[in-house]
Amino acid sequence: MGPLSARLLMQRGRPKSDRLGKIRSLDLSGLKLLSEHLDPKLLSRLKQLQELDLSNNQLETLPANLGLSHLRVLRCANNQLGDVTALCQFPQLEELSLEGNPFLTVSDNLKVSFLLPKLRKVNGKDASSTCSQVENLNRELTSRVTAHWEKFKAALSPEEAEKAQADFVRSAVRDVRYGPESLSEFTQWRVRMISEELVASGGIQVREADIPERPPKATAAREPRAKPAALKRPDDTPLSLSPNKRVCTSSSSAHVEGSDGSQPTLEPLHFLQCHSKNNSPRDLETQLWACAFEPAWEEGQAGATSQTVATCGGEAVCVIDCQTGIVLHKYKAPGEEFFSVAWTALTVVTQAGHKKRWSVLAAAGLRGLVRLLHVQAGFCCGVIRAHKKAIATLCFSPTHETHLFTASYDKRIILWDLGVPNHDYEFQASQLLTLDTTSIPLRLCPVASCPDTYLLAGCEGGCCCWDVRLDQPQKRRVCEVEFVFSEGAEAAGRRVDGLAFVNEDVVASKGNSLGTICLWSWSQTWVGRGKQSTLAVVVLARLQWSPTKLAYFSLSTCPAGEGIVLCGDEEGNVWVYDVRHILTQPSPLPAAPQAPTQILKWPQPWALGQMVTKTMVNTVVANPTFTYLTALTDSNIVAIWKRQ
């Protein structure tokens, strides 16, 4: 499609007219328009235009001066927009559609609400809750920037004050922080604006009224519903919470057993009920199965994580900010039951040649499908029909961002290459390897020291290892080695339902013997392999755990220098083990299992409309810095803890 013409506008405009100035509605969708095709001189002749449809094009930006001051409805779905600030030229806009723009983030949603004071609907949904959140953020940021200004001025002499105004703006953007990391783009954008206004006014305090005033009807619609407050530390300032989130409070802090006083304190921040059927607070039955922290993909932060965690259970996948307890995104698939989630990040090149980096969340479960979710934009951008039976777990390769392992109840593990999505954000996944198992695979774990060579899997029948090198000709492979955890014939064929590397050599596994978690050395075990198909592991230590006969409590580790092993149990406890002394100075195997460093007791009693007196912690995961800990239960509760 080339540049727009007056003739085309009259053909696609309504009502039909030979004068552009009389057109009130214009449909320019599906024309493969680029940003440079939107001619401001031509479009500014549409003096009475109130509705414009630009969806299903290839727009990366909107020109700044289109002259459409009376526009009330704008549809820009399914484009490649990466910025929304140009929308401020439409002050009368009431309805806006931005779905299917994968480079827009939750921060852009907040910018839209701030820039358009009369906005009532975004993507077909009521905009009032976002407006309320923006007002709360604006109020707090204004207060913090003003306090920063007073502190900044106090440190300057009168002669320096005038010259240092530009320095203040830079200082405020750098130092003023508030809200979750996922909103940092918006908060820094507003901090810069507030700081510049403060400087321009000569230091007069910026008022909260700087956020555009809403019409009375919209204001009334934004009044928040009454809901219980999230459990917070006394110095936490609550944000406006997501309406699809139910928050529970605990009347007491977590009870900690086994702490010698030198260990960091873990305090519960939030108890969320965000996977409920029909958002019902009475749903205490939906099972929650897996969670994963989003890695920090920025350069220089390899191995770090954000405070954003994805959780799955029932028909929903939720993305939660741990600091505030806000449910940032919620994806539902009716008829599905999600069992596993895993993160990766892809570099996408737009049609204009610009590189964009965005996070992708893979989610899978009962129906054998892998759904690829573009988290920032909030939509599903691909579905892989991976298995004919349910998928138990997912795992991305730590070295290849597009390589995904799926493990299914069909007793197969498949390695997929997702590829990079095309300009329509469609994936063309290809199958690289098929690994056959003799029992259902439950946990996947690439070997930390050689992830491109070997894959470990905890299965119903034991712990197995496969060669996953892609330069080998055979594309369908059987298990090379089965690991045995103790002597005797009974040791073989025992379920391994917990598996994770503590560092590049030490593996933590659970399930082979009641009441213990085993720490064993990969390198010391593998060196003695020879041509054996069954191999006894070299045990470094055993950790005392619950004596329960129940299975499928998943363990996790914090490998980035923390040396922490975590596992839930049938009583709602979280067992915490600090094993750094074992990693640094391995000693002879002690006769008795090592006791946990801490046991975090589930707070009792606590209210959720009904009394929950007992719950099981199916999964517990912490970010590598052990700042936040997320536990999932069989009673539809997401518990978030923070290290103090």
XYZ file of C-alpha atoms in Angstrom:
644
model
C 0.000 0.000 0.000
C 1.344 3.424 -0.923
C 0.512 6.824 0.563
C -3.128 7.601 1.271
C -5.145 9.635 -1.201
C -8.235 11.798 -0.832
C -10.064 9.462 -3.199
C -9.358 6.429 -0.992
C -10.519 8.279 2.116
C -13.814 9.209 0.459
C -14.307 5.597 -0.720
C -13.789 4.160 2.764
C -15.390 6.967 4.743
C -18.918 7.269 6.141
C -21.210 8.959 5.417
C -20.450 8.914 1.708
C -19.372 12.371 0.622
C -17.253 14.144 -1.961
C -15.852 16.357 0.796
C -13.392 15.062 3.403
C -14.652 17.542 5.962
C -18.013 15.731 6.206
C -16.662 12.220 6.924
C -17.376 11.082 10.489
C -16.182 7.434 10.345
C -13.202 6.064 8.402
C -12.089 2.433 7.947
C -8.415 2.090 6.960
C -7.961 -1.412 8.353
C -6.093 -4.198 6.547
C -4.289 -1.959 4.052
C -0.719 -2.857 5.151
C -0.170 0.783 6.032
C 3.207 1.905 7.370
C 3.620 4.859 9.690
C 4.936 7.062 6.887
C 1.733 6.479 4.889
C -0.298 8.511 7.412
C -0.049 11.997 5.890
C -0.927 14.645 8.514
C -1.743 17.259 5.833
C -4.309 14.929 4.255
C -5.809 13.533 7.451
C -6.102 16.953 9.074
C -8.771 17.773 6.472
C -11.102 15.306 8.227
C -12.470 18.035 10.481
C -15.493 16.055 11.728
C -13.919 12.607 12.013
C -14.997 10.847 15.213
C -14.165 7.180 14.503
C -10.977 5.836 12.880
C -10.035 2.184 12.294
C -6.302 1.561 11.676
C -6.272 -2.063 12.798
C -4.466 -4.904 10.978
C -1.764 -2.715 9.490
C 1.996 -2.403 10.051
C 2.178 0.827 12.056
C 5.125 1.237 14.433
C 4.273 4.807 15.471
C 1.509 7.359 15.002
C 2.491 10.746 13.507
C 2.400 13.476 16.122
C 0.146 16.012 14.383
C -2.752 14.307 12.616
C -5.115 17.146 13.449
C -7.990 14.873 14.505
C -8.991 16.762 17.613
C -12.612 15.468 17.594
C -11.712 11.773 17.419
C -13.684 9.694 19.931
C -13.025 6.091 18.817
C -9.643 4.784 17.616
C -8.863 1.184 16.675
C -5.182 0.281 16.289
C -5.304 -3.461 16.996
C -2.814 -5.864 15.384
C -0.071 -3.422 14.488
C 3.533 -3.057 15.675
C 3.144 0.018 17.859
C 5.923 0.463 20.383
C 4.940 3.837 21.886
C 1.660 5.466 22.902
C 2.679 9.022 23.732
C 1.379 10.326 20.379
C -2.160 9.522 21.572
C -2.160 12.723 23.631
C -3.200 14.566 20.422
C -6.686 12.994 20.796
C -8.015 14.626 23.997
C -11.641 13.659 23.248
C -10.901 9.942 22.803
C -13.370 7.682 24.653
C -12.685 4.229 23.194
C -9.351 2.740 22.196
C -8.268 -0.669 20.877
C -4.586 -1.675 21.076
C -4.857 -5.475 21.174
C -2.282 -7.460 19.231
C 0.546 -4.909 19.510
C 3.188 -7.189 21.045
C 5.678 -4.445 21.881
C 3.312 -2.519 24.139
C 3.628 -3.242 27.853
C 1.623 -2.755 31.017
C 3.430 0.588 31.430
C 1.982 1.711 28.095
C -1.507 0.869 29.373
C -0.929 3.250 32.279
C 0.439 5.942 29.958
C -2.715 5.674 27.858
C -4.889 6.205 30.923
C -2.836 9.238 31.978
C -2.764 10.858 28.527
C -6.468 10.442 27.660
C -8.670 12.018 30.363
C -12.000 11.019 28.771
C -11.122 7.394 28.039
C -13.915 4.968 29.040
C -12.951 1.709 27.306
C -9.648 0.086 26.364
C -9.731 -3.090 24.286
C -13.451 -3.347 24.928
C -13.051 -3.281 28.722
C -13.866 -0.644 31.287
C -10.874 1.637 31.888
C -11.843 2.806 35.374
C -9.627 0.403 37.376
C -6.538 1.439 35.407
C -7.460 5.099 35.935
C -7.623 4.509 39.677
C -4.229 2.810 39.644
C -2.700 5.696 37.675
C -4.097 8.242 40.137
C -2.612 6.360 43.087
C 0.766 6.087 41.371
C 0.707 9.740 40.370
C -0.132 10.844 43.900
C 2.702 8.831 45.438
C 5.262 9.794 42.779
C 4.411 13.475 43.147
C 4.951 13.240 46.892
C 8.263 11.425 46.487
C 9.616 13.767 43.815
C 8.692 16.776 45.947
C 10.487 15.272 48.954
C 13.490 14.545 46.750
C 13.471 18.198 45.584
C 13.553 19.482 49.168
C 16.427 17.157 50.031
C 18.250 18.089 46.831
C 17.926 21.854 47.475
C 19.107 21.524 51.057
C 22.433 20.129 49.861
C 23.109 23.094 47.518
C 24.412 26.570 48.114
C 22.314 29.487 46.742
C 24.825 29.964 43.912
C 24.549 26.324 42.847
C 20.769 26.063 43.003
C 19.956 27.640 39.639
C 22.626 25.724 37.730
C 21.667 22.418 39.299
C 18.083 22.232 38.021
C 18.968 19.905 35.148
C 20.931 17.779 37.579
C 17.832 17.472 39.740
C 15.779 15.950 36.913
C 18.470 13.357 36.259
C 18.798 12.687 39.977
C 15.054 12.217 40.435
C 14.760 9.799 37.505
C 17.672 7.806 38.920
C 16.691 7.764 42.611
C 12.895 8.042 42.944
C 11.362 4.572 42.910
C 7.882 3.285 43.608
C 5.743 0.329 42.609
C 6.622 -2.959 40.913
C 9.512 -3.352 38.492
C 7.071 -4.144 35.710
C 5.788 -0.544 35.925
C 9.234 1.075 36.098
C 8.987 2.437 32.554
C 5.801 4.302 33.463
C 7.015 5.508 36.859
C 10.305 6.858 35.458
C 8.386 8.563 32.638
C 6.124 10.268 35.174
C 9.013 11.114 37.511
C 10.735 12.944 34.652
C 7.552 14.877 33.834
C 6.877 15.797 37.467
C 10.514 16.843 38.001
C 10.527 19.063 34.915
C 7.247 20.683 35.998
C 8.664 21.273 39.462
C 11.788 22.913 38.088
C 9.793 25.023 35.604
C 7.559 26.306 38.409
C 10.552 27.419 40.410
C 10.134 24.718 43.021
C 6.426 25.183 43.733
C 4.988 21.832 44.734
C 3.303 19.994 41.904
C -0.294 19.286 42.804
C -2.043 15.975 42.430
C -4.390 17.753 40.044
C -1.669 17.496 37.406
C -3.295 14.253 36.383
C -6.113 15.140 33.981
C -9.473 15.455 35.660
C -12.066 12.857 34.693
C -15.702 13.536 34.010
C -17.989 12.916 37.017
C -19.497 9.741 35.555
C -16.100 8.153 34.986
C -14.957 9.158 38.453
C -17.924 7.477 40.057
C -17.241 4.313 38.123
C -13.728 4.127 39.470
C -14.640 3.948 43.114
C -12.886 0.803 44.347
C -14.861 -2.110 45.668
C -14.368 -3.024 49.293
C -11.909 -5.892 49.589
C -9.603 -7.194 52.313
C -6.148 -5.664 52.307
C -3.074 -7.732 51.486
C -0.858 -8.628 54.419
C 1.982 -6.097 54.330
C 4.787 -4.872 56.463
C 3.928 -1.663 58.351
C 6.008 0.520 56.047
C 4.466 -0.849 52.828
C 2.239 1.524 50.899
C -0.559 -0.353 49.127
C -1.320 0.240 45.472
C -4.734 -0.079 43.898
C -5.193 -3.791 43.392
C -6.244 -5.705 40.324
C -10.003 -6.369 40.308
C -9.619 -10.049 39.387
C -7.580 -10.732 42.501
C -8.844 -11.915 45.847
C -6.540 -11.038 48.715
C -6.451 -12.784 52.071
C -4.956 -11.621 55.325
C -3.143 -13.484 58.044
C -3.596 -12.528 61.646
C -0.083 -13.628 62.481
C 3.329 -13.806 60.915
C 4.821 -17.114 59.858
C 6.064 -19.332 62.644
C 9.654 -20.378 62.024
C 11.152 -23.523 63.484
C 14.775 -24.530 63.445
C 16.230 -21.046 63.089
C 19.287 -20.247 65.145
C 18.721 -16.506 64.872
C 21.436 -16.011 62.272
C 19.147 -16.932 59.379
C 17.211 -14.255 57.472
C 13.594 -13.814 58.476
C 10.930 -14.686 55.931
C 7.668 -12.806 56.350
C 4.432 -13.457 54.447
C 3.430 -10.563 52.206
C 0.363 -11.808 50.336
C -2.077 -14.690 50.197
C -3.794 -14.565 46.814
C -6.738 -16.466 45.411
C -6.314 -15.509 41.750
C -7.005 -18.885 40.080
C -10.565 -19.277 41.343
C -13.324 -20.504 39.084
C -15.458 -17.477 38.188
C -13.308 -15.448 40.624
C -15.223 -17.043 43.490
C -13.701 -16.625 46.983
C -15.400 -19.914 47.920
C -13.226 -21.905 45.520
C -10.770 -23.689 47.799
C -10.395 -26.734 45.579
C -8.523 -25.606 42.455
C -5.096 -27.239 42.558
C -2.095 -25.007 41.850
C 0.817 -26.896 40.339
C 3.774 -24.809 39.193
C 5.346 -21.365 39.333
C 8.450 -19.722 37.883
C 10.118 -16.353 38.354
C 10.698 -14.290 35.236
C 14.443 -13.978 34.596
C 15.980 -10.518 34.150
C 17.094 -10.418 30.543
C 18.910 -7.091 30.618
C 22.581 -7.104 29.736
C 24.848 -7.517 32.711
C 22.122 -9.263 34.742
C 22.625 -12.848 33.640
C 21.130 -15.232 36.153
C 19.217 -12.494 37.967
C 15.442 -12.470 38.251
C 12.753 -9.903 38.562
C 10.098 -9.889 41.261
C 7.556 -11.123 38.711
C 6.339 -14.712 39.093
C 4.084 -16.820 36.874
C 1.736 -19.336 38.512
C -0.536 -21.968 36.988
C -3.460 -24.062 38.135
C -6.954 -24.828 36.941
C -7.730 -23.092 33.661
C -5.631 -20.010 34.416
C -2.072 -18.724 34.247
C -1.366 -15.641 36.353
C 1.585 -13.251 36.312
C 2.023 -11.584 39.704
C 4.198 -8.794 41.046
C 5.534 -10.123 44.354
C 6.158 -6.725 45.923
C 2.607 -5.429 45.603
C 0.629 -8.616 45.096
C -0.888 -7.169 41.931
C -1.975 -9.697 39.299
C -0.409 -8.072 36.244
C -1.876 -10.495 33.712
C -4.284 -13.422 33.741
C -4.711 -15.849 30.863
C -7.576 -18.338 30.792
C -8.117 -21.391 28.576
C -11.551 -22.920 29.270
C -11.364 -26.711 29.512
C -7.622 -26.717 30.222
C -5.859 -27.569 33.463
C -2.376 -26.080 33.523
C 0.411 -28.143 35.101
C 3.609 -26.277 34.165
C 5.050 -22.902 33.122
C 8.502 -21.857 31.851
C 10.056 -18.548 30.715
C 12.289 -17.545 27.830
C 13.093 -14.315 25.949
C 13.213 -13.813 22.196
C 14.704 -11.111 19.992
C 12.207 -10.144 17.287
C 13.033 -7.994 14.257
C 10.208 -5.761 13.072
C 9.495 -5.054 9.411
C 11.379 -1.787 9.776
C 14.462 -3.693 10.940
C 14.232 -2.722 14.621
C 15.165 -5.359 17.208
C 12.786 -5.894 20.103
C 13.345 -8.114 23.137
C 10.302 -9.627 24.801
C 9.537 -12.321 27.339
C 7.572 -15.403 26.361
C 5.864 -17.669 28.875
C 5.165 -21.270 27.874
C 2.254 -22.957 29.652
C 0.980 -26.513 29.235
C -1.158 -29.129 30.916
C -4.024 -31.560 30.530
C -4.756 -31.120 26.818
C -1.189 -31.732 25.615
C -0.931 -28.231 24.118
C 1.864 -25.718 24.711
C 0.581 -22.157 24.731
C 3.121 -19.398 24.116
C 2.049 -16.252 25.930
C 3.382 -12.786 25.131
C 3.215 -11.530 28.692
C 3.813 -7.815 28.164
C 1.130 -7.517 25.497
C -1.154 -9.986 27.250
C -2.129 -12.424 24.507
C -1.409 -15.951 23.281
C 0.851 -15.782 20.229
C 1.173 -19.472 19.451
C -0.062 -22.981 20.253
C 1.944 -26.190 19.743
C 0.097 -29.506 19.604
C 2.933 -31.230 21.392
C 1.487 -34.483 22.790
C -1.678 -36.576 22.636
C -1.688 -36.913 26.416
C -1.235 -34.409 29.227
C 2.052 -32.533 29.588
C 3.519 -32.938 33.069
C 6.330 -30.387 32.860
C 8.184 -27.905 30.636
C 11.782 -26.732 30.573
C 13.634 -24.264 28.320
C 17.258 -24.883 27.440
C 19.531 -22.535 29.444
C 21.743 -22.009 26.368
C 19.265 -21.872 23.454
C 16.387 -19.477 24.011
C 14.101 -21.146 21.436
C 14.668 -24.767 22.567
C 11.889 -26.192 24.736
C 11.628 -29.640 26.358
C 8.118 -31.031 26.953
C 7.507 -34.134 29.082
C 4.212 -35.991 28.781
C 2.107 -38.757 30.237
C 2.617 -40.516 26.884
C 6.093 -41.421 28.272
C 7.929 -39.211 25.837
C 10.104 -36.122 26.185
C 10.294 -33.947 23.054
C 12.795 -31.189 22.324
C 11.261 -28.423 20.192
C 12.768 -25.465 18.407
C 10.142 -22.731 18.603
C 11.957 -20.532 16.116
C 11.512 -16.769 16.077
C 7.981 -15.524 15.363
C 7.317 -13.945 11.974
C 5.890 -10.475 11.373
C 2.418 -11.795 12.215
C 3.855 -13.090 15.527
C 3.271 -16.703 14.552
C 5.626 -19.484 15.641
C 6.700 -22.320 13.353
C 7.876 -24.905 15.880
C 9.902 -27.901 14.724
C 10.653 -31.163 16.522
C 14.371 -31.820 17.121
C 14.482 -34.915 19.370
C 12.207 -37.524 20.903
C 13.338 -39.194 24.129
C 11.504 -42.360 25.155
C 10.924 -43.128 28.824
C 9.761 -46.322 30.538
C 7.564 -44.392 32.971
C 5.887 -40.989 33.180
C 8.455 -38.130 33.360
C 7.711 -35.710 36.207
C 10.666 -33.258 36.368
C 13.188 -32.121 33.752
C 16.654 -30.788 34.505
C 19.419 -30.086 31.948
C 22.782 -30.990 33.497
C 24.157 -27.658 34.735
C 27.776 -28.183 33.621
C 26.831 -29.488 30.139
C 23.201 -28.563 29.329
C 23.632 -29.171 25.581
C 24.885 -32.718 26.197
C 22.779 -34.364 28.900
C 19.255 -34.092 30.262
C 18.121 -35.533 33.600
C 14.515 -36.469 34.274
C 12.804 -37.516 37.463
C 10.198 -40.136 36.517
C 7.635 -42.394 38.130
C 10.159 -45.202 37.755
C 13.334 -43.407 38.848
C 15.917 -40.877 37.653
C 17.154 -41.209 34.062
C 19.624 -39.478 31.754
C 19.641 -38.915 27.982
C 22.245 -37.706 25.494
C 20.659 -34.640 23.855
C 23.483 -33.586 21.533
C 21.989 -32.385 18.262
C 25.021 -33.344 16.181
C 24.187 -37.030 16.656
C 22.265 -38.682 13.795
C 19.636 -40.539 15.830
C 16.619 -38.320 16.519
C 14.752 -40.820 18.688
C 16.627 -42.039 21.736
C 16.203 -44.200 24.800
C 17.471 -43.590 28.326
C 21.263 -44.050 28.537
C 21.616 -44.364 32.302
C 19.274 -44.958 35.226
C 20.528 -43.703 38.575
C 20.209 -45.774 41.756
C 20.147 -44.051 45.142
C 20.943 -46.950 47.462
C 22.148 -50.508 47.288
C 19.865 -53.455 46.659
C 17.372 -54.456 44.006
C 14.561 -52.500 45.676
C 16.387 -49.244 44.983
C 15.669 -49.379 41.250
C 12.320 -48.191 39.923
C 11.449 -45.734 42.696
C 9.669 -42.481 41.881
C 11.740 -39.266 41.694
C 9.320 -36.339 41.931
C 11.835 -33.621 42.877
C 14.974 -32.761 40.911
C 17.154 -29.625 40.685
C 20.814 -28.598 40.534
C 22.095 -26.734 43.595
C 25.247 -25.679 41.711
C 27.021 -26.910 38.579
C 27.756 -30.279 40.168
C 25.447 -31.037 43.105
C 21.941 -32.381 42.436
C 19.052 -32.374 44.894
C 16.491 -35.131 44.356
C 13.482 -36.384 46.291
C 11.211 -39.407 46.242
C 13.502 -42.425 46.412
C 13.258 -42.793 50.174
C 10.690 -41.560 52.656
C 11.494 -38.544 54.759
C 14.722 -37.461 53.024
C 16.048 -35.305 50.198
C 19.274 -36.568 48.625
C 22.240 -34.369 47.613
C 24.555 -36.133 45.172
C 27.474 -35.280 42.892
C 26.935 -35.435 39.138
C 30.651 -35.429 38.284
C 31.663 -38.056 40.850
C 28.767 -40.252 39.790
C 29.347 -39.889 36.036
C 33.094 -40.559 36.182
C 32.383 -44.122 37.298
C 29.902 -44.868 34.524
C 31.943 -46.896 32.061
C 29.413 -48.818 29.949
C 26.923 -49.346 32.751
C 23.230 -48.636 32.149
C 22.522 -48.481 35.901
C 24.664 -46.231 38.047
C 24.732 -45.690 41.820
C 24.878 -42.005 42.711
C 27.644 -40.627 44.939
C 25.667 -39.223 47.853
C 27.095 -36.136 49.578
C 24.370 -35.635 52.171
C 20.781 -36.435 53.048
C 18.354 -33.784 54.234
C 15.600 -34.538 56.713
C 12.126 -33.970 55.263
C 8.529 -34.894 56.046
C 7.879 -38.645 56.559
C 4.701 -38.420 54.441
C 3.908 -41.130 51.905
C 2.202 -38.554 49.656
C 4.036 -37.670 46.445
C 4.497 -34.838 43.939
C 5.783 -32.145 46.292
C 8.217 -30.369 43.997
C 11.546 -29.133 45.383
C 13.528 -26.163 44.079
C 16.915 -24.514 44.610
C 18.542 -21.074 44.620
C 21.788 -21.839 42.792
C 23.179 -18.319 42.276
C 25.542 -18.317 45.263
C 22.776 -18.894 47.823
C 22.971 -22.693 48.225
C 19.330 -22.977 49.295
C 17.040 -26.012 48.876
C 13.273 -25.610 49.350
C 10.370 -28.042 49.575
C 6.752 -27.915 50.741
C 4.864 -30.665 52.554
C 1.424 -32.059 53.374
C 0.985 -29.807 56.453
C 1.427 -26.511 54.623
C 5.048 -26.104 55.778
C 8.008 -24.873 53.727
C 11.284 -26.655 54.533
C 14.347 -24.451 54.011
C 17.889 -25.887 53.872
C 21.098 -23.868 53.700
C 23.605 -26.343 52.209
C 26.506 -24.001 51.434
C 28.770 -25.805 53.888
C 28.202 -29.037 51.979
C 29.002 -27.349 48.664
C 32.219 -25.690 49.855
C 33.642 -28.354 52.160
C 32.172 -31.792 51.451
C 32.628 -34.040 54.450
C 32.051 -37.793 54.931
C 28.387 -38.725 54.670
C 26.853 -38.267 58.143
C 24.869 -41.137 59.594
C 21.756 -39.031 60.233
C 20.037 -36.720 57.738
C 20.729 -33.008 58.150
C 17.902 -31.099 59.833
C 16.344 -28.149 57.965
C 17.708 -24.695 58.615
C 14.159 -23.372 58.951
C 10.610 -24.659 58.689
C 8.113 -21.964 57.719
C 4.794 -22.861 59.303
C 1.595 -21.960 57.512
C -0.004 -19.053 59.423
C -2.962 -20.232 61.508
C -5.668 -19.178 61.666
C -6.359 -17.005 58.641
C -9.517 -15.876 56.942
C -10.712 -16.361 53.398
C -14.439 -16.159 53.804
C -14.173 -19.757 55.030
C -11.674 -21.116 57.531
C -8.849 -23.135 55.986
C -7.387 -25.250 58.763
C -5.113 -27.443 56.658
C -3.424 -27.144 53.289
C -0.623 -28.792 51.339
C 2.197 -26.833 49.678
C 2.627 -28.492 46.284
C 5.357 -26.216 44.963
C 7.691 -23.616 46.430
C 10.069 -21.470 44.366
C 12.361 -18.555 45.244
C 14.256 -16.205 42.981
C 18.042 -16.822 42.852
C 18.773 -13.985 45.272
C 16.299 -15.513 47.732
C 14.445 -12.204 48.081
C 10.969 -13.523 47.314
C 9.502 -16.967 47.849
C 6.265 -18.191 46.254
C 4.373 -21.241 47.504
C 1.385 -22.889 45.793
C -1.189 -24.982 47.618
C -3.840 -27.586 46.912
C -6.466 -25.166 48.284
C -6.112 -22.527 45.545
C -3.817 -20.192 47.482
C -0.702 -18.422 46.192
C 1.449 -17.438 49.179
C 4.221 -14.866 48.704
C 6.959 -14.387 51.309
C 9.760 -11.840 51.463
C 13.165 -12.089 53.108
C 13.786 -9.310 55.608
